[in-house]
Short mmCIF file of C-alpha atoms in Angstrom, two decimals:
data_model
loop_
_atom_site.label_atom_id
_atom_site.label_comp_id
_atom_site.label_asym_id
_atom_site.label_seq_id
_atom_site.Cartn_x
_atom_site.Cartn_y
_atom_site.Cartn_z
CA UNK R 22 93.98 113.50 101.25
CA UNK R 23 93.53 112.85 97.49
CA UNK R 24 96.64 113.85 95.52
CA UNK R 25 97.06 114.37 91.74
CA UNK R 26 100.76 115.29 91.31
CA UNK R 27 101.92 117.48 88.45
CA UNK R 28 104.27 115.42 86.24
CA UNK R 29 107.11 115.09 85.69
CA UNK R 30 108.49 115.33 89.18
CA UNK R 31 112.07 116.70 88.85
CA UNK R 32 114.94 115.90 91.31
CA UNK R 33 118.54 116.93 90.98
CA UNK R 34 119.29 114.02 88.65
CA UNK R 35 115.98 112.29 87.95
CA UNK R 36 112.57 112.62 86.41
CA UNK R 37 109.66 110.77 87.90
CA UNK R 38 106.81 110.37 85.56
CA UNK R 39 103.80 108.02 84.73
CA UNK R 40 104.58 104.87 82.77
CA UNK R 41 103.84 104.82 78.96
CA UNK R 42 103.34 101.95 76.61
CA UNK R 43 106.81 102.64 75.15
CA UNK R 44 108.31 101.51 78.46
CA UNK R 45 107.76 97.82 77.98
CA UNK R 46 111.37 96.85 76.90
CA UNK R 47 113.02 99.07 79.45
CA UNK R 48 110.79 97.51 82.35
CA UNK R 49 111.43 93.95 81.02
CA UNK R 50 115.23 94.63 81.13
CA UNK R 51 114.88 94.56 84.96
CA UNK R 52 111.66 92.89 85.81
CA UNK R 53 112.67 90.00 83.78
CA UNK R 54 115.77 89.33 85.81
CA UNK R 55 116.20 86.62 88.33
CA UNK R 56 118.33 88.69 90.71
CA UNK R 57 115.83 91.59 90.54
CA UNK R 58 112.82 89.21 91.31
CA UNK R 59 114.48 87.41 94.14
CA UNK R 60 113.01 89.66 96.91
CA UNK R 61 109.81 90.66 95.04
CA UNK R 62 106.53 88.90 95.43
CA UNK R 63 106.35 88.15 91.63
CA UNK R 64 108.65 85.71 89.78
CA UNK R 65 110.69 87.19 86.91
CA UNK R 66 108.13 88.61 84.38
CA UNK R 67 107.96 87.77 80.77
CA UNK R 68 107.81 90.55 78.17
CA UNK R 69 104.17 90.07 77.88
CA UNK R 70 103.55 90.30 81.55
CA UNK R 71 105.54 93.47 81.69
CA UNK R 72 103.26 94.91 78.99
CA UNK R 73 100.24 94.07 81.07
CA UNK R 74 101.70 95.43 84.18
CA UNK R 75 102.43 98.72 82.34
CA UNK R 76 98.80 98.84 80.95
CA UNK R 77 97.70 98.78 84.63
CA UNK R 78 100.23 101.35 85.71
CA UNK R 79 99.27 103.99 83.02
CA UNK R 80 96.25 104.58 85.31
CA UNK R 81 98.17 104.43 88.60
CA UNK R 82 99.19 108.02 88.73
CA UNK R 83 97.00 109.53 91.46
CA UNK R 84 95.79 108.71 94.96
CA UNK R 85 92.07 109.29 94.99
CA UNK R 86 90.88 106.74 97.50
CA UNK R 87 92.26 104.20 100.05
CA UNK R 88 94.06 101.46 98.36
CA UNK R 89 95.14 103.45 95.32
CA UNK R 90 98.68 103.21 94.15
CA UNK R 91 101.05 105.66 92.53
CA UNK R 92 103.66 103.92 90.43
CA UNK R 93 106.16 106.13 88.62
CA UNK R 94 108.91 105.45 86.18
CA UNK R 95 112.25 106.85 87.15
CA UNK R 96 114.38 108.32 84.29
CA UNK R 97 117.96 109.43 84.63
CA UNK R 98 117.88 113.05 83.56
CA UNK R 99 121.11 113.09 81.72
CA UNK R 100 120.30 110.21 79.19
CA UNK R 101 116.66 109.83 79.81
CA UNK R 102 117.14 106.06 80.37
CA UNK R 103 114.57 104.38 82.61
CA UNK R 104 116.46 103.16 85.71
CA UNK R 105 113.63 101.69 87.76
CA UNK R 106 110.33 102.46 89.47
CA UNK R 107 108.96 103.86 92.73
CA UNK R 108 105.55 103.22 94.35
CA UNK R 109 103.37 104.74 97.00
CA UNK R 110 100.17 102.95 98.21
CA UNK R 111 97.61 104.73 100.26
CA UNK R 112 97.06 102.14 102.93
CA UNK R 113 94.66 103.86 105.29
CA UNK R 114 92.67 107.08 104.98
CA UNK R 115 91.66 107.27 108.57
CA UNK R 116 95.03 106.76 110.02
CA UNK R 117 96.75 108.40 107.07
CA UNK R 118 99.13 105.63 106.30
CA UNK R 119 101.10 104.91 103.17
CA UNK R 120 103.51 102.25 101.91
CA UNK R 121 106.39 102.79 99.76
CA UNK R 122 108.40 100.56 97.47
CA UNK R 123 111.06 100.64 94.72
CA UNK R 124 112.58 98.33 92.11
CA UNK R 125 115.73 99.43 90.26
CA UNK R 126 117.80 97.83 87.41
CA UNK R 127 121.03 96.58 88.86
CA UNK R 128 123.02 98.79 86.38
CA UNK R 129 121.55 101.87 88.05
CA UNK R 130 122.07 100.70 91.71
CA UNK R 131 124.66 102.12 94.00
CA UNK R 132 124.40 105.65 92.56
CA UNK R 133 121.86 107.05 95.02
CA UNK R 134 119.20 107.16 92.33
CA UNK R 135 116.84 105.09 94.46
CA UNK R 136 117.36 107.35 97.46
CA UNK R 137 116.71 110.45 95.36
CA UNK R 138 113.50 109.01 93.91
CA UNK R 139 112.23 107.69 97.26
CA UNK R 140 112.93 111.12 98.87
CA UNK R 141 110.75 112.85 96.09
CA UNK R 142 107.97 110.35 96.79
CA UNK R 143 108.13 110.94 100.64
CA UNK R 144 107.69 114.63 99.79
CA UNK R 145 104.60 113.78 97.85
CA UNK R 146 103.36 111.57 100.67
CA UNK R 147 103.80 114.09 103.48
CA UNK R 148 103.31 117.41 101.56
CA UNK R 149 100.58 116.72 99.13
CA UNK R 150 98.98 113.56 100.37
CA UNK R 151 99.17 114.79 103.98
CA UNK R 152 99.98 111.26 105.27
CA UNK R 153 100.94 110.70 108.95
CA UNK R 154 103.29 107.82 108.49
CA UNK R 155 104.84 105.88 105.62
CA UNK R 156 106.23 102.48 105.96
CA UNK R 157 108.14 100.07 103.69
CA UNK R 158 108.97 96.39 104.01
CA UNK R 159 111.69 94.21 102.75
CA UNK R 160 113.31 90.77 103.04
CA UNK R 161 116.03 90.84 105.94
CA UNK R 162 118.62 89.54 103.32
CA UNK R 163 117.87 92.57 101.05
CA UNK R 164 120.60 94.69 102.38
CA UNK R 165 120.48 97.24 99.57
CA UNK R 166 116.78 97.87 100.37
CA UNK R 167 116.88 98.23 104.12
CA UNK R 168 120.14 100.34 103.92
CA UNK R 169 118.19 102.63 101.60
CA UNK R 170 115.39 102.77 104.14
CA UNK R 171 118.01 103.84 106.90
CA UNK R 172 119.46 106.43 104.61
CA UNK R 173 116.03 107.96 104.35
CA UNK R 174 115.89 108.23 108.15
CA UNK R 175 113.31 105.46 108.35
CA UNK R 176 113.18 103.46 111.69
CA UNK R 177 113.26 99.63 111.83
CA UNK R 178 109.92 98.85 113.52
CA UNK R 179 109.72 95.17 113.00
CA UNK R 180 111.89 92.19 112.42
CA UNK R 181 109.66 89.22 111.99
CA UNK R 182 111.23 85.73 111.89
CA UNK R 183 109.55 82.77 110.24
CA UNK R 184 106.22 84.39 110.36
CA UNK R 185 105.26 83.23 106.95
CA UNK R 186 106.36 81.27 103.92
CA UNK R 187 107.99 83.17 100.93
CA UNK R 188 108.81 81.40 97.76
CA UNK R 189 108.93 78.07 99.61
CA UNK R 190 111.18 79.00 102.50
CA UNK R 191 110.62 80.59 105.88
CA UNK R 192 110.52 84.37 105.54
CA UNK R 193 112.44 86.95 107.54
CA UNK R 194 111.16 90.39 107.14
CA UNK R 195 112.07 93.97 107.99
CA UNK R 196 109.55 96.69 108.37
CA UNK R 197 110.63 100.34 108.35
CA UNK R 198 108.56 103.43 109.01
CA UNK R 199 108.87 107.24 109.27
CA UNK R 200 106.45 109.75 110.71
CA UNK R 201 105.50 113.00 109.04
CA UNK R 202 107.10 115.07 111.75
CA UNK R 203 110.36 113.11 111.48
CA UNK R 204 110.58 113.60 107.76
CA UNK R 205 109.77 117.19 107.97
CA UNK R 206 112.52 117.75 110.60
CA UNK R 207 115.26 115.90 108.75
CA UNK R 208 114.46 115.85 105.10
CA UNK R 209 116.85 118.67 104.18
CA UNK R 210 119.77 116.92 105.95
CA UNK R 211 119.14 113.56 104.22
CA UNK R 212 119.58 114.54 100.71
CA UNK R 213 120.58 117.64 98.91
CA UNK R 214 117.30 118.91 97.42
CA UNK U 23 96.78 66.56 115.87
CA UNK U 24 96.19 62.77 116.41
CA UNK U 25 95.39 63.12 120.06
CA UNK U 26 92.09 64.66 121.07
CA UNK U 27 92.33 67.91 122.89
CA UNK U 28 92.20 67.31 126.59
CA UNK U 29 90.45 70.07 128.45
CA UNK U 30 90.45 71.60 131.01
CA UNK U 31 94.14 72.38 131.21
CA UNK U 32 95.71 72.35 134.59
CA UNK U 33 98.38 74.78 135.95
CA UNK U 34 99.79 75.33 139.55
CA UNK U 35 96.99 77.55 140.55
CA UNK U 36 94.46 77.60 137.75
CA UNK U 37 92.02 75.50 135.86
CA UNK U 38 91.73 76.60 132.14
CA UNK U 39 88.30 75.47 130.86
CA UNK U 40 85.92 76.48 128.06
CA UNK U 41 83.37 79.16 128.98
CA UNK U 42 80.00 78.34 130.39
CA UNK U 43 76.77 80.33 130.55
CA UNK U 44 77.18 80.88 134.23
CA UNK U 45 80.35 82.85 133.62
CA UNK U 46 78.47 86.02 132.44
CA UNK U 47 78.62 87.67 135.76
CA UNK U 48 82.23 86.93 136.34
CA UNK U 49 83.20 88.22 132.79
CA UNK U 50 81.01 91.41 133.16
CA UNK U 51 82.80 92.14 136.38
CA UNK U 52 86.27 92.51 134.82
CA UNK U 53 85.56 93.03 131.11
CA UNK U 54 83.63 96.39 131.55
CA UNK U 55 86.36 97.93 133.67
CA UNK U 56 87.90 101.10 132.18
CA UNK U 57 91.37 99.60 132.71
CA UNK U 58 90.54 96.64 130.72
CA UNK U 59 88.33 98.35 128.09
CA UNK U 60 91.37 100.64 127.26
CA UNK U 61 93.21 97.75 125.75
CA UNK U 62 90.56 95.52 124.08
CA UNK U 63 89.69 95.53 120.43
CA UNK U 64 85.79 94.73 120.87
CA UNK U 65 84.43 97.16 123.33
CA UNK U 66 81.99 95.72 125.84
CA UNK U 67 80.79 98.69 127.80
CA UNK U 68 77.15 97.38 127.99
CA UNK U 69 75.77 94.27 129.58
CA UNK U 70 74.43 93.12 126.14
CA UNK U 71 77.93 93.29 124.70
CA UNK U 72 79.37 91.12 127.42
CA UNK U 73 76.60 88.57 126.93
CA UNK U 74 77.42 88.39 123.26
CA UNK U 75 81.13 88.08 123.91
CA UNK U 76 80.55 85.18 126.37
CA UNK U 77 78.33 83.51 123.88
CA UNK U 78 80.97 83.82 121.27
CA UNK U 79 83.76 82.57 123.57
CA UNK U 80 81.48 79.60 124.59
CA UNK U 81 81.72 78.50 121.01
CA UNK U 82 85.50 78.65 120.99
CA UNK U 83 86.19 75.17 122.02
CA UNK U 84 88.76 73.87 119.54
CA UNK U 85 90.92 74.77 116.51
CA UNK U 86 89.61 73.01 113.49
CA UNK U 87 90.49 75.39 110.67
CA UNK U 88 92.55 78.56 110.18
CA UNK U 89 90.86 81.56 111.84
CA UNK U 90 89.47 79.35 114.66
CA UNK U 91 90.01 80.54 118.35
CA UNK U 92 90.15 78.51 121.59
CA UNK U 93 89.02 80.64 124.37
CA UNK U 94 89.54 79.36 127.92
CA UNK U 95 88.37 80.82 131.30
CA UNK U 96 91.12 81.21 133.92
CA UNK U 97 89.59 79.77 137.06
CA UNK U 98 91.41 79.79 140.29
CA UNK U 99 91.68 76.45 142.07
CA UNK U 100 90.09 76.30 145.47
CA UNK U 101 87.53 79.12 145.36
CA UNK U 102 86.76 78.71 141.62
CA UNK U 103 87.07 82.49 141.22
CA UNK U 104 87.04 83.54 137.45
CA UNK U 105 90.15 85.76 137.15
CA UNK U 106 90.50 86.31 133.38
CA UNK U 107 90.71 84.49 130.12
CA UNK U 108 93.24 83.37 127.62
CA UNK U 109 92.85 82.52 123.92
CA UNK U 110 94.75 80.85 121.14
CA UNK U 111 93.93 81.61 117.52
CA UNK U 112 95.09 79.58 114.52
CA UNK U 113 96.23 82.53 112.43
CA UNK U 114 97.73 80.88 109.41
CA UNK U 115 97.72 77.31 108.27
CA UNK U 116 100.42 77.06 105.56
CA UNK U 117 102.96 78.90 107.87
CA UNK U 118 101.61 77.25 111.09
CA UNK U 119 101.22 80.52 113.04
CA UNK U 120 99.19 81.11 116.19
CA UNK U 121 98.29 84.17 118.38
CA UNK U 122 97.71 84.22 122.10
CA UNK U 123 95.66 86.96 123.68
CA UNK U 124 94.70 87.44 127.28
CA UNK U 125 92.70 89.58 129.74
CA UNK U 126 92.99 89.48 133.50
CA UNK U 127 90.98 91.09 136.13
CA UNK U 128 93.21 93.79 137.56
CA UNK U 129 92.22 92.62 141.08
CA UNK U 130 94.03 89.37 140.45
CA UNK U 131 96.98 90.49 138.46
CA UNK U 132 100.52 90.25 139.77
CA UNK U 133 100.13 86.86 141.28
CA UNK U 134 101.52 84.89 138.46
CA UNK U 135 98.20 83.68 137.06
CA UNK U 136 98.84 85.13 133.61
CA UNK U 137 102.29 83.64 133.39
CA UNK U 138 100.82 80.19 134.11
CA UNK U 139 97.93 80.62 131.61
CA UNK U 140 100.18 81.94 128.71
CA UNK U 141 102.74 79.20 129.44
CA UNK U 142 99.90 76.57 129.27
CA UNK U 143 98.69 78.06 125.98
CA UNK U 144 102.24 78.01 124.46
CA UNK U 145 102.52 74.35 125.53
CA UNK U 146 99.13 73.65 123.95
CA UNK U 147 100.14 75.57 120.77
CA UNK U 148 103.45 74.16 120.17
CA UNK U 149 102.94 70.55 121.50
CA UNK U 150 99.38 69.69 120.77
CA UNK U 151 98.64 71.96 117.69
CA UNK U 152 102.20 71.76 116.49
CA UNK U 153 102.40 75.50 115.60
CA UNK U 154 105.58 76.85 114.19
CA UNK U 155 105.38 80.35 115.63
CA UNK U 156 103.20 81.98 118.28
CA UNK U 157 102.94 85.60 118.55
CA UNK U 158 101.34 87.92 121.18
CA UNK U 159 100.49 91.69 120.57
CA UNK U 160 100.20 94.27 123.24
CA UNK U 161 99.70 97.97 123.66
CA UNK U 162 102.95 100.10 124.08
CA UNK U 163 101.43 101.35 127.42
CA UNK U 164 100.85 97.80 128.91
CA UNK U 165 103.95 97.76 130.95
CA UNK U 166 102.96 94.69 133.00
CA UNK U 167 102.26 92.70 129.78
CA UNK U 168 105.47 93.80 128.15
CA UNK U 169 107.46 92.66 131.37
CA UNK U 170 105.59 89.37 131.47
CA UNK U 171 106.10 88.52 127.88
CA UNK U 172 109.87 89.26 128.13
CA UNK U 173 110.04 87.18 131.25
CA UNK U 174 108.39 84.19 129.42
CA UNK U 175 111.19 84.49 126.84
CA UNK U 176 109.30 85.91 123.86
CA UNK U 177 111.16 88.16 121.47
CA UNK U 178 110.10 91.62 120.70
CA UNK U 179 109.82 91.52 116.95
CA UNK U 180 107.83 94.68 116.29
CA UNK U 181 107.21 98.08 117.72
CA UNK U 182 104.85 100.05 115.56
CA UNK U 183 104.51 103.74 116.32
CA UNK U 184 101.32 105.70 115.27
CA UNK U 185 100.56 103.04 112.74
CA UNK U 186 96.76 103.09 113.25
CA UNK U 187 94.09 104.87 115.31
CA UNK U 188 92.92 102.97 118.28
CA UNK U 189 89.97 104.20 120.36
CA UNK U 190 90.55 107.69 118.98
CA UNK U 191 94.17 107.92 119.67
CA UNK U 192 97.45 107.05 117.76
CA UNK U 193 98.28 103.40 118.58
CA UNK U 194 101.63 102.08 119.64
CA UNK U 195 101.70 98.34 119.29
CA UNK U 196 104.25 95.73 120.19
CA UNK U 197 104.54 92.17 118.77
CA UNK U 198 106.28 89.44 120.66
CA UNK U 199 106.91 86.03 119.18
CA UNK U 200 108.45 82.64 119.91
CA UNK U 201 109.36 79.74 117.52
CA UNK U 202 108.65 76.21 118.33
CA UNK U 203 112.34 75.36 118.56
CA UNK U 204 112.94 78.18 121.09
CA UNK U 205 110.09 77.04 123.52
CA UNK U 206 111.83 74.87 126.04
CA UNK U 207 110.16 75.20 129.39
CA UNK U 208 111.00 72.91 132.24
CA UNK U 209 107.63 71.46 132.00
CA UNK U 210 108.12 69.97 128.64
CA UNK U 211 109.16 66.44 129.60
CA UNK U 212 107.77 63.95 127.16
CA UNK U 213 106.93 60.73 128.81
CA UNK U 214 108.00 57.78 126.91
CA UNK U 215 106.14 54.67 126.91
CA UNK U 216 107.89 51.82 128.87
CA UNK U 217 108.45 49.67 125.61
CA UNK U 218 110.53 52.39 124.05
CA UNK U 219 113.08 52.55 126.77
CA UNK U 220 116.53 51.16 126.29
CA UNK U 221 116.91 48.18 128.74
#
């Protein structure tokens, strides 16, 4: 169902909120990096491209219809620094499916911030948006990403080999998913709320 | 794809040939069965739907561009009984991907016909159309199909649970796949012209 979350969303250490025009430099700090872009569909972005992306995201704050995206900035509560972004896409209204994703600045990786932000988004997906299943995809070589999916209790549902071309090479892709009833049953044991 | 496509294909017990108008009765016989309808994407519960499906399959005679499908009738040698059909779709041109789909009349399953037909389609896809990867999807409840695809050496690459609604129920879908370099059936002996042999 349609969802208009109340912002900011607060977790133990983080603040999830819509992007604003003031975020351009902070976003460029990670979206402009080669190592961050390696597993993303986009190449590293210029500062101008970051500004345009943010312009778009300012409106991506609610799920009103199938295909809508919710893309939120993740601030670390203590310092208020922008650590990265998380997204939830409403893929199917009929089958109540959603897709989740995240991009974080390498300086903020390995601290459990992405898990914490993703868990907050899964709560939105299953509590407020009433989705039945949420999936996430990543390159098989992107261990940080798929380990995060496993920490969230997601199940590896697909391992595609050479099913497409990605940035000029054969792609190997993992596909993880979690059902509403599975998240409801285990969310409190996954992360301290 | 320098060589023209040579049809029909020949297997031990089957001839795989393009569909003809006279196949309507044969297709109606198996395609409207509840056991078949349960797993097909396009429902053909009414005679008109079957006629439209046969018309469509009659036009599936070659793969010229991505998205094209080749549909072949599985006809038993000897009595010319239509036992099912098998298709190859050119799914993606840049990554050279193909998909095989199949339907068999339950009255003729378990005799190895599907195994022969799918093998022939994999040969065709990898040898003639030079595909890089061929995948086959099936419903999680189709135990016979799952066993068959595993026996043919395809790898289970995906097992989606409740990812969509199919005929009003949560769908469970499996993807099997094989890469060109993994496809080494005993039938794949390339005949060399005499002049290329070392004396």
